[in-house]
Short mmCIF file of C-alpha atoms in Angstrom, two decimals:
data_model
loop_
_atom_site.label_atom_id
_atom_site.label_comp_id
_atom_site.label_asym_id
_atom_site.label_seq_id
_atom_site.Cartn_x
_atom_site.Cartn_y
_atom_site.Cartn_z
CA UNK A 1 71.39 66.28 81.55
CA UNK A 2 73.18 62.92 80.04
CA UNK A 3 71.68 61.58 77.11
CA UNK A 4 68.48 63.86 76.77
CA UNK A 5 69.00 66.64 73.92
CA UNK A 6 68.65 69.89 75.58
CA UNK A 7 67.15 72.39 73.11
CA UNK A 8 69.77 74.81 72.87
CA UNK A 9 67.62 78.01 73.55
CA UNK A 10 67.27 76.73 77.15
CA UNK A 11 71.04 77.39 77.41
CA UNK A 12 72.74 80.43 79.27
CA UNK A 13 74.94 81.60 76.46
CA UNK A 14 77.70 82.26 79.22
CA UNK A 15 77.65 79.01 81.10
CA UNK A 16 75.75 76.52 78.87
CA UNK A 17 73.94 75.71 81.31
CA UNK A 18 69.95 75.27 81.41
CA UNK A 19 68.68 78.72 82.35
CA UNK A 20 66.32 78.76 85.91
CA UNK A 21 65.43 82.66 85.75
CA UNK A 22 65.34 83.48 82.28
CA UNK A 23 65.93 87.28 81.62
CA UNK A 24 66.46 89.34 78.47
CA UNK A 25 68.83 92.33 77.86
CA UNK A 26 68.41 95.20 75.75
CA UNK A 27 69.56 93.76 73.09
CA UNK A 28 67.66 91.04 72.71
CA UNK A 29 69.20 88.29 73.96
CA UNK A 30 68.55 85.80 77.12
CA UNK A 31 70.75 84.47 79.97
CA UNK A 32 70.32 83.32 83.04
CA UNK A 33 69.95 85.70 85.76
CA UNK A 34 72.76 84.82 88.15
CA UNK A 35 75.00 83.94 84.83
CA UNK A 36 74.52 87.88 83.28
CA UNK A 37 74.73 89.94 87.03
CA UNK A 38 77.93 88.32 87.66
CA UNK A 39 78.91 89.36 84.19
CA UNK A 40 77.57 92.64 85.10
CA UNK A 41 78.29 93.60 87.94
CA UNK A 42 80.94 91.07 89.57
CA UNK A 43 83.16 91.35 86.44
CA UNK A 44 82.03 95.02 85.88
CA UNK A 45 81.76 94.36 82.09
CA UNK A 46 79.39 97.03 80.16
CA UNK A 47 78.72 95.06 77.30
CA UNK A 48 76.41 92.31 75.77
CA UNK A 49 78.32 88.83 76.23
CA UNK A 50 77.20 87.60 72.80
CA UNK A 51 76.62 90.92 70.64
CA UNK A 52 79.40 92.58 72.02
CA UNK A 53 76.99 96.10 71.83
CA UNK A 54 77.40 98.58 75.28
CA UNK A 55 74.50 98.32 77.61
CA UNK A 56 73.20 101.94 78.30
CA UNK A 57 71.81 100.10 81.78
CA UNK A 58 71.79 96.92 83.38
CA UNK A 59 67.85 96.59 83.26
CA UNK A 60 66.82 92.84 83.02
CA UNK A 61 64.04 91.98 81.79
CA UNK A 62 62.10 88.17 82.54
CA UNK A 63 61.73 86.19 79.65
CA UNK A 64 58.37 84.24 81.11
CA UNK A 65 57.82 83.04 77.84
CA UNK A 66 61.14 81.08 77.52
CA UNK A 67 60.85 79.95 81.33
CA UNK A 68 57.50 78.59 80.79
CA UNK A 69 59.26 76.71 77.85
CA UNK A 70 61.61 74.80 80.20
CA UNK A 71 59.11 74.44 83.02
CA UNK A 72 57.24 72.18 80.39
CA UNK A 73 59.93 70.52 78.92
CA UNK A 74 61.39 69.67 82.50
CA UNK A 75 58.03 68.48 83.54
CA UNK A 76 57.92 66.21 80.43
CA UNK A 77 61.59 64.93 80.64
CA UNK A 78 60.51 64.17 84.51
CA UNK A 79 60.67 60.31 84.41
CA UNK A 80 64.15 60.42 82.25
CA UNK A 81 65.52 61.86 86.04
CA UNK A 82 64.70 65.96 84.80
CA UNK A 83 63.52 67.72 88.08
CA UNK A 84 61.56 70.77 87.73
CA UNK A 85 63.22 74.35 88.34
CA UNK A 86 61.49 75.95 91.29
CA UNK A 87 60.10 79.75 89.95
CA UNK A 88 62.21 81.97 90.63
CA UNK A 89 62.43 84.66 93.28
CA UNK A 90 61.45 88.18 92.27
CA UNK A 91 64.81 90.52 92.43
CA UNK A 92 64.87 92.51 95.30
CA UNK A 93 63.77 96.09 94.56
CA UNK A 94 65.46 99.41 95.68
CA UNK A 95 62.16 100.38 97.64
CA UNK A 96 62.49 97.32 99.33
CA UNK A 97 65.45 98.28 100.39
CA UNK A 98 64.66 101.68 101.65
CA UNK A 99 61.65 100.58 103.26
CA UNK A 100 63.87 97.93 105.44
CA UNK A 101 66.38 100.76 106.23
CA UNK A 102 63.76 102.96 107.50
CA UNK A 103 62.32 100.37 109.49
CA UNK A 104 66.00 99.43 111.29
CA UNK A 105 66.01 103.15 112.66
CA UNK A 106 63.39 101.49 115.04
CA UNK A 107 65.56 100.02 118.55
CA UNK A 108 62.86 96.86 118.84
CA UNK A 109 62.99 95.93 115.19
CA UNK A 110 66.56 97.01 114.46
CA UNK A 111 68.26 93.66 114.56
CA UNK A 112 65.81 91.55 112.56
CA UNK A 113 66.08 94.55 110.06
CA UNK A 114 69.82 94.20 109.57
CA UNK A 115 69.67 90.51 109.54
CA UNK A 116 67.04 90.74 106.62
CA UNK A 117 69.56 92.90 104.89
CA UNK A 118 72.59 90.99 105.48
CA UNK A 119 70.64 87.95 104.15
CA UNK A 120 69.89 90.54 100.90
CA UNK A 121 73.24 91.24 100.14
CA UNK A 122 74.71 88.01 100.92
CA UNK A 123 72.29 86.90 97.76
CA UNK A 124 74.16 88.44 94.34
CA UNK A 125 76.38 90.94 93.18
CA UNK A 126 73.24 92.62 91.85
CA UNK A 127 71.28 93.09 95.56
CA UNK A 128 74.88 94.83 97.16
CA UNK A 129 74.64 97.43 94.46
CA UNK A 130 71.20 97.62 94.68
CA UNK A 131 71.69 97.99 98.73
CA UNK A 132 74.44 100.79 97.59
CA UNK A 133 72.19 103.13 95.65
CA UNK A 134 69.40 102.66 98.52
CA UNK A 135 72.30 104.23 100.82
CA UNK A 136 72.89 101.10 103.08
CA UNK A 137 76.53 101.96 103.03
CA UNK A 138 75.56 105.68 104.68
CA UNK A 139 73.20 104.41 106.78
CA UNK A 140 75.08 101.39 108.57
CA UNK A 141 77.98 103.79 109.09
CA UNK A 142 75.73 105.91 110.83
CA UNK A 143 74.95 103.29 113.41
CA UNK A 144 78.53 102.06 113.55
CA UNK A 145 79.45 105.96 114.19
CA UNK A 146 76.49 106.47 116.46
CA UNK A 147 77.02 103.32 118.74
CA UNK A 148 80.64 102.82 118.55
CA UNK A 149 81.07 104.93 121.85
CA UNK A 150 82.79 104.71 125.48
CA UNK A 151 81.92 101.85 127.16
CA UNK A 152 79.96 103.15 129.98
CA UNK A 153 77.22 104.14 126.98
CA UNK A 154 77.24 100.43 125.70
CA UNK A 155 73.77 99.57 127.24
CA UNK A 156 71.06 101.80 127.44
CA UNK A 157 67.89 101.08 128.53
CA UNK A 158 69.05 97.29 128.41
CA UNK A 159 69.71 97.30 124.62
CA UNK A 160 73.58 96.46 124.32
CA UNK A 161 73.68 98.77 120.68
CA UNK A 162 77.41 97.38 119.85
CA UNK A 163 75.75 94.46 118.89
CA UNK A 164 74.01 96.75 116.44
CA UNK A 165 76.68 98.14 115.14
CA UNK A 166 79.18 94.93 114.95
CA UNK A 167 76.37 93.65 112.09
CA UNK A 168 76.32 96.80 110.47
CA UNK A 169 80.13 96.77 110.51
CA UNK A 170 79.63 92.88 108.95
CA UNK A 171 77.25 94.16 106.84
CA UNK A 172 79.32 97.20 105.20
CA UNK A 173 82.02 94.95 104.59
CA UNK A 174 80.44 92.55 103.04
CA UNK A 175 78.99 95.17 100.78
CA UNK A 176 82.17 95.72 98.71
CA UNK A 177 81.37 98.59 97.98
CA UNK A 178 82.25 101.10 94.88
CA UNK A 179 84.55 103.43 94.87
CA UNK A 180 81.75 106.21 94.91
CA UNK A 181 80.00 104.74 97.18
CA UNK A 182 83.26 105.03 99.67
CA UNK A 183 83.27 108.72 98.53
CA UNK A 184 79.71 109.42 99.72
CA UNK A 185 80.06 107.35 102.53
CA UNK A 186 83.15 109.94 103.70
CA UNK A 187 81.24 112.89 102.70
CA UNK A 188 78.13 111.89 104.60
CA UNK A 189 79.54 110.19 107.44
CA UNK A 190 82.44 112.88 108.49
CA UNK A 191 85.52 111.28 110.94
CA UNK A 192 83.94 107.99 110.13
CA UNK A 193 87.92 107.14 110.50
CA UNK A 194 87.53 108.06 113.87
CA UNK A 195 85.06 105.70 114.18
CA UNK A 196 86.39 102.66 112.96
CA UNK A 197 89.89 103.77 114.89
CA UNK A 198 87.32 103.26 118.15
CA UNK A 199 86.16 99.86 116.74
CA UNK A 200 89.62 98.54 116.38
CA UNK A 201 90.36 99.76 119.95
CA UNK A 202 87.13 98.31 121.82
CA UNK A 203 86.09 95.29 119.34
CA UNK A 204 86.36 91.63 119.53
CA UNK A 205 88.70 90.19 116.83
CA UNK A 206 86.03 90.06 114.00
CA UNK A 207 84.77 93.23 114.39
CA UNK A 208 88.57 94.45 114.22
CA UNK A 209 89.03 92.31 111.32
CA UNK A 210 86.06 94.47 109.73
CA UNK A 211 87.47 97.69 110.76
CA UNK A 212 90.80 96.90 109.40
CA UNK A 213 89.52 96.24 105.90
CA UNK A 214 87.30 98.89 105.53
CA UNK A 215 90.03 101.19 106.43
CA UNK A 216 92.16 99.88 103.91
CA UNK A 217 88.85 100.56 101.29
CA UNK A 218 88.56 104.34 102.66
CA UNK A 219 92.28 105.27 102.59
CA UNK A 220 92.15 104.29 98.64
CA UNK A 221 90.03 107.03 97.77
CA UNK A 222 91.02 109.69 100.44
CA UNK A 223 92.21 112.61 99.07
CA UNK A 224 95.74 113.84 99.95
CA UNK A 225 93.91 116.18 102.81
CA UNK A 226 92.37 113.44 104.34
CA UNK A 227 95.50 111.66 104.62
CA UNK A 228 97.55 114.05 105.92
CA UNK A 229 95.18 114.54 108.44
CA UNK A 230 95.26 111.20 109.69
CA UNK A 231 95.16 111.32 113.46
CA UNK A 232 97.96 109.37 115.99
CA UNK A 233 95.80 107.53 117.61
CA UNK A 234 94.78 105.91 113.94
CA UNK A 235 98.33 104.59 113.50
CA UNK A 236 98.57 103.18 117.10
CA UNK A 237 95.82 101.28 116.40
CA UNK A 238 97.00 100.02 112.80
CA UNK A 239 100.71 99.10 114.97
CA UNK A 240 98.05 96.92 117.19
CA UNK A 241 96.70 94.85 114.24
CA UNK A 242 100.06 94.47 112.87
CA UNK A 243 101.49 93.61 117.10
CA UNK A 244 98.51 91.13 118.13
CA UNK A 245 97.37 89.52 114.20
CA UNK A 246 93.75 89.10 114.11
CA UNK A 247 94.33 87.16 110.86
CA UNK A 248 96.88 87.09 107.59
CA UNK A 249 94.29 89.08 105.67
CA UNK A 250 94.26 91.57 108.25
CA UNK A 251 97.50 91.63 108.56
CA UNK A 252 98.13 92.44 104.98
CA UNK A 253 95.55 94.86 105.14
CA UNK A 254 96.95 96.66 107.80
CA UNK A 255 100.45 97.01 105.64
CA UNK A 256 98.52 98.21 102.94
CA UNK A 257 97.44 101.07 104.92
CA UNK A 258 100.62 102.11 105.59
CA UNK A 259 102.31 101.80 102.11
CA UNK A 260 99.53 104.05 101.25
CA UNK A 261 99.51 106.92 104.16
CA UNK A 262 103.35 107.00 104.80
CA UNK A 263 104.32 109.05 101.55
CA UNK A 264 101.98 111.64 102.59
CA UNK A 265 102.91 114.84 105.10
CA UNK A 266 104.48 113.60 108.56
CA UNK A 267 102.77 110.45 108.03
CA UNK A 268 105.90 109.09 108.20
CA UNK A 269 107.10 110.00 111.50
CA UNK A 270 103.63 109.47 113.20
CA UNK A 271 104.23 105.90 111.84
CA UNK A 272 107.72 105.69 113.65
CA UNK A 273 106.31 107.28 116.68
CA UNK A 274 103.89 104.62 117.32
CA UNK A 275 106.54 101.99 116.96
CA UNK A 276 106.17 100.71 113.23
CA UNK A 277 109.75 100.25 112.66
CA UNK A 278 110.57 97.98 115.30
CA UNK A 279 106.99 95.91 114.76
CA UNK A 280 108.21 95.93 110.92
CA UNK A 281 111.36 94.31 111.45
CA UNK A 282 110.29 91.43 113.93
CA UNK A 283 107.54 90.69 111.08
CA UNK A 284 110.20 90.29 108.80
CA UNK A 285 111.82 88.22 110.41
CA UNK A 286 108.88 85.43 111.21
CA UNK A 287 107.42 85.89 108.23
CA UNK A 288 108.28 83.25 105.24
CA UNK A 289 105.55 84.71 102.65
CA UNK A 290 106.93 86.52 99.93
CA UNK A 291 104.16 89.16 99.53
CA UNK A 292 104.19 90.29 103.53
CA UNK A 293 107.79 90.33 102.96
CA UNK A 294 107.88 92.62 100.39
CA UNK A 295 105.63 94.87 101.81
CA UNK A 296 107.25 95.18 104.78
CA UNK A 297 110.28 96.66 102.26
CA UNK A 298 108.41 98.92 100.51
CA UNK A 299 107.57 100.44 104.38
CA UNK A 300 110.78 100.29 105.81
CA UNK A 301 112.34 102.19 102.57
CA UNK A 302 109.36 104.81 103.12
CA UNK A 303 110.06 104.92 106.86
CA UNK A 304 113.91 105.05 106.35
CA UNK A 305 113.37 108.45 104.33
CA UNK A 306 113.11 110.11 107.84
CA UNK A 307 115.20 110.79 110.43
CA UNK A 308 112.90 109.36 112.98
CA UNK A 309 112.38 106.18 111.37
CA UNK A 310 116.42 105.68 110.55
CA UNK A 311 116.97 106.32 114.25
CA UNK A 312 114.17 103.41 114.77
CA UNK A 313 115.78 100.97 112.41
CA UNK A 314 119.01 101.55 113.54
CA UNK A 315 118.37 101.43 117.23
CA UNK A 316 117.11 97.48 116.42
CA UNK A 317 119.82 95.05 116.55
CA UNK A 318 118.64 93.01 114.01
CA UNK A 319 117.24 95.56 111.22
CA UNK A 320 120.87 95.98 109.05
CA UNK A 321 121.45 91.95 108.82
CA UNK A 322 117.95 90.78 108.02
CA UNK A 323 117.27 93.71 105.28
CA UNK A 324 121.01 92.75 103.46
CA UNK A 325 119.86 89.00 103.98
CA UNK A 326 116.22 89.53 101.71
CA UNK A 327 118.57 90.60 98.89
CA UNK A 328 118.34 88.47 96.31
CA UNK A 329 116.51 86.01 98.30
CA UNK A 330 112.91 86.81 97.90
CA UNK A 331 112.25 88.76 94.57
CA UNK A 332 112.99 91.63 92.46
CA UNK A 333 111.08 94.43 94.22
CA UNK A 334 112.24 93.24 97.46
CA UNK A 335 116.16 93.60 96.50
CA UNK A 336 115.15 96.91 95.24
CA UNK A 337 113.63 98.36 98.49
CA UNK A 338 116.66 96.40 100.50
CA UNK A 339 119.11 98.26 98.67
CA UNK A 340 117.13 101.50 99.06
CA UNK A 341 116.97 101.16 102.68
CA UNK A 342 120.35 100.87 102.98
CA UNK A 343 120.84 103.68 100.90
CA UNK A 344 119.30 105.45 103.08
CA UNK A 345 120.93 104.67 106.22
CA UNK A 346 124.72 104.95 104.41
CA UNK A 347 124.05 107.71 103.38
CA UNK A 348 122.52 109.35 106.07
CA UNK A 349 123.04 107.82 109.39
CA UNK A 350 126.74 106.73 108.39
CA UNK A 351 128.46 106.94 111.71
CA UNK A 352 131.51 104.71 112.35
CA UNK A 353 129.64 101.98 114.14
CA UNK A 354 126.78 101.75 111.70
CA UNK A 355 129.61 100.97 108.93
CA UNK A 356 131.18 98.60 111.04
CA UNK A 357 128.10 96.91 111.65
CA UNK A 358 127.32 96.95 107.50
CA UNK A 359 130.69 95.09 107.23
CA UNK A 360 129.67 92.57 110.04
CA UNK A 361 126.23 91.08 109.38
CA UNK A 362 127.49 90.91 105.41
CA UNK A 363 125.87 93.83 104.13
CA UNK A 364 128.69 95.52 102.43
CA UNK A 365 129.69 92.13 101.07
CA UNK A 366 126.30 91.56 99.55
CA UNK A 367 126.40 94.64 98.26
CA UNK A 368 129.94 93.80 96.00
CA UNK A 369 128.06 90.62 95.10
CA UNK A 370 125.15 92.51 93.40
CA UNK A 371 127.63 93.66 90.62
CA UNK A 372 128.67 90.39 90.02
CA UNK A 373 125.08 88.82 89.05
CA UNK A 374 122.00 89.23 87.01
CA UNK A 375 119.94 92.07 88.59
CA UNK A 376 118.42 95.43 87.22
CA UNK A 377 120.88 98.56 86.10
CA UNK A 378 118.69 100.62 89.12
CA UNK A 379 120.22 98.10 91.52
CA UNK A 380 123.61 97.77 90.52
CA UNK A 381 124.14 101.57 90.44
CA UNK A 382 122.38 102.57 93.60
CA UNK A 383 124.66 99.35 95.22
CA UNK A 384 127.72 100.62 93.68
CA UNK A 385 126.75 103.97 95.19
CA UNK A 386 126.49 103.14 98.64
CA UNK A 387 130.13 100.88 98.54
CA UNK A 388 131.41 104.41 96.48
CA UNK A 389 130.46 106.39 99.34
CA UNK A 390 132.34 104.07 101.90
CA UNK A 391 135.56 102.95 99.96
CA UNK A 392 137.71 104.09 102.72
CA UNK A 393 136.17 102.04 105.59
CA UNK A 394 134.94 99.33 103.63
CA UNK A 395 137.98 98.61 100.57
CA UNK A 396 140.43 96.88 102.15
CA UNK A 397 138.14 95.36 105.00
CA UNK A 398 138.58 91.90 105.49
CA UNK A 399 134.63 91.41 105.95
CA UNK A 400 134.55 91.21 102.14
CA UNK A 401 135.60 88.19 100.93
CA UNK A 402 138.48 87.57 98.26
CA UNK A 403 136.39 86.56 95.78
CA UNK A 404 134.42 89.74 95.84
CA UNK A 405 137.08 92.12 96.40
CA UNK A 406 137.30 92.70 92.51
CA UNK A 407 134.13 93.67 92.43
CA UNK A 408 134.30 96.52 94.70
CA UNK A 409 134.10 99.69 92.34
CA UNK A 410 136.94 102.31 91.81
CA UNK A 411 136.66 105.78 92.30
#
């Protein structure tokens, strides 16, 4: 406000800023409204910002008396340049809400119902939870589930109902919703996998893009069952994300997935039967982010614990030379899972040619270097390990240069 003295008490105690929707918590003190629900329920903090007491609920209360305050004092400070704060907008109610859901069950006024509630939860932090407990979440995966279907049942009656469902797809995403809210949504909405599987085989790139990152949402708060259960067809379409990127988010999301599923049942070789080994290794190599990089590590070591995926890795000519090459190069966790994955294979795929080709891309060599510089104990022994195992074919070798010939460890 420049020069003019703002009376403190028309200051949000969080931003310092002059408040436009005064409200009061429990306990007794006023902020401004968007200032205290993104302390609330953005930053998921359960306590009073200035008192420090817990809030037993997040009820807000207006403070018309203190509003009225700075509606006068803005109307007097008008010709120093002060313009008047419009009155606010009543929050959205949960009725509201419900009464909007009901009425997009209707085919003629489904569209302009979702659009009213995608304008609703674009709004605050406060009107997506407040969407949540009305049960938007299980409702717009219902129409997603119901409409998401073979092409030739697109269009009935002239209504084209994907277009339903791709802005209840936007819509649930943009939700964010909680982790129990995922948990109802799978207990309401059964094989609702299934259905966004079907979205990320017939949708157009942003509706894939939705798909991708909801699945990522669900598969953190599946239970083991669920995961296990995971279908083929799921991780076919996950391999298509990661084949044809929609986007680097997607991407990323679509790793995620996988670092999460593999671990579980035969996960593993459903994810080398659909051709995630070979996918993984080109990424690798195009990718110069450290993060994707990494990730695509911590997959290949999960893959590499199976026979199938060893056989995958191994069968691609450049999979040995580019995993020895990220040692060292790209970060701690990513020399880690390197070394790991070529544990694995010299350990358990160690046929003559597989050594020979260890010796010629430089990943025996890198392996002697490891003992020679600053890196964790875990890496150093697991390295000194693998060149253990291989002394005979790999000791004398002249692959490993002088200088690193020391270093090669004694039985």
């Amino acid at each position: 406000m420049g020069e003019i003295d703002v009376p403190h008490y028309f200051l949000c105690p969080i931003s310092l800023e002059i408040m436009k929707d005064p409200v009061t918590l429990c306990t007794g003190i006023t902020y401004d409204r968007s200032s205290i629900e993104r302390w609330i329920f953005s930053s998921k903090k359960k306590t009073c910002p200035v008192t420090k007491q817990e809030l037993p609920d997040s009820d807000l209360t207006p403070n018309h008396a203190v509003r009225r305050l700075i509606q006068g004092w803005c109307i007097a400070n008008a010709s120093n340049g002060v313009e008047r704060i419009p009155t606010p907008k009543p929050p959205i109610e949960k009725a509201q809400i419900i009464k909007l859901l009901e009425e997009s069950r209707l085919p003629n006024l489904q569209m302009k119902s979702l659009q009213k509630l995608k304008l609703i939860v674009s709004e605050s932090e406060r009107n997506k939870r407040c969407a949540e407990s009305a049960g938007a979440g299980d409702f717009l995966a219902s129409i997603i589930k119901k409409n998401y279907v073979s092409t030739e049942e697109k269009i009935n009656n002239g209504f084209d109902y994907t277009i339903a469902s791709d802005e209840a797809l936007s819509i649930l995403y943009h939700l964010q919703m909680s982790e129990e809210g995922f948990h109802s949504l799978i207990a309401k909405n059964g094989e609702f996998v299934q259905t966004l599987t079907r979205v990320l085989q017939q949708g157009h790139y942003q509706s894939r893009s939705y798909a991708i990152l909801l699945l990522k949402s669900i598969v953190k708060v599946f239970e083991p069952v669920h995961l296990i259960g995971l279908r083929c067809g799921t991780f076919r379409e996950i391999m298509n994300v990661l084949r044809d990127p929609i986007s680097n988010q997607a991407t990323k999301a679509a790793l995620q997935i996988l670092i999460e599923i593999c671990p579980w049942g035969r996960n593993r070789v459903k994810a080398a039967d659909a051709g995630a080994v070979p996918l993984l290794i080109e990424l690798i190599l195009e990718t110069t982010e450290k993060r994707v990089c990494e990730m695509v590590l911590v997959l290949l070591d999960q893959l590499c614990g199976c026979a199938e995926g060893r056989a995958e890795f191994l069968g691609h000519s450049a999979g040995i030379a580019i995993v020895a090459k990220k040692i060292i190069r790209v970060s701690h966790l990513a020399s880690e899972k390197a070394v790991r994955i070529l544990y694995s294979i010299a350990k358990f795929s160690a046929t003559s040619s597989v050594l020979h080709e260890m010796l010629q891309v430089g990943a025996a060599s890198k392996l002697c270097f490891l003992l020679q510089v600053e890196c964790s104990m875990k890496i150093k022994e697991k390295a000194k390990e693998i060149l253990m195992l291989h002394s005979r074919a790999w000791k004398n070798s002249p692959c490993i240069p002088l200088h690193l010939v020391s270093t090669y460890p004694s039985l």
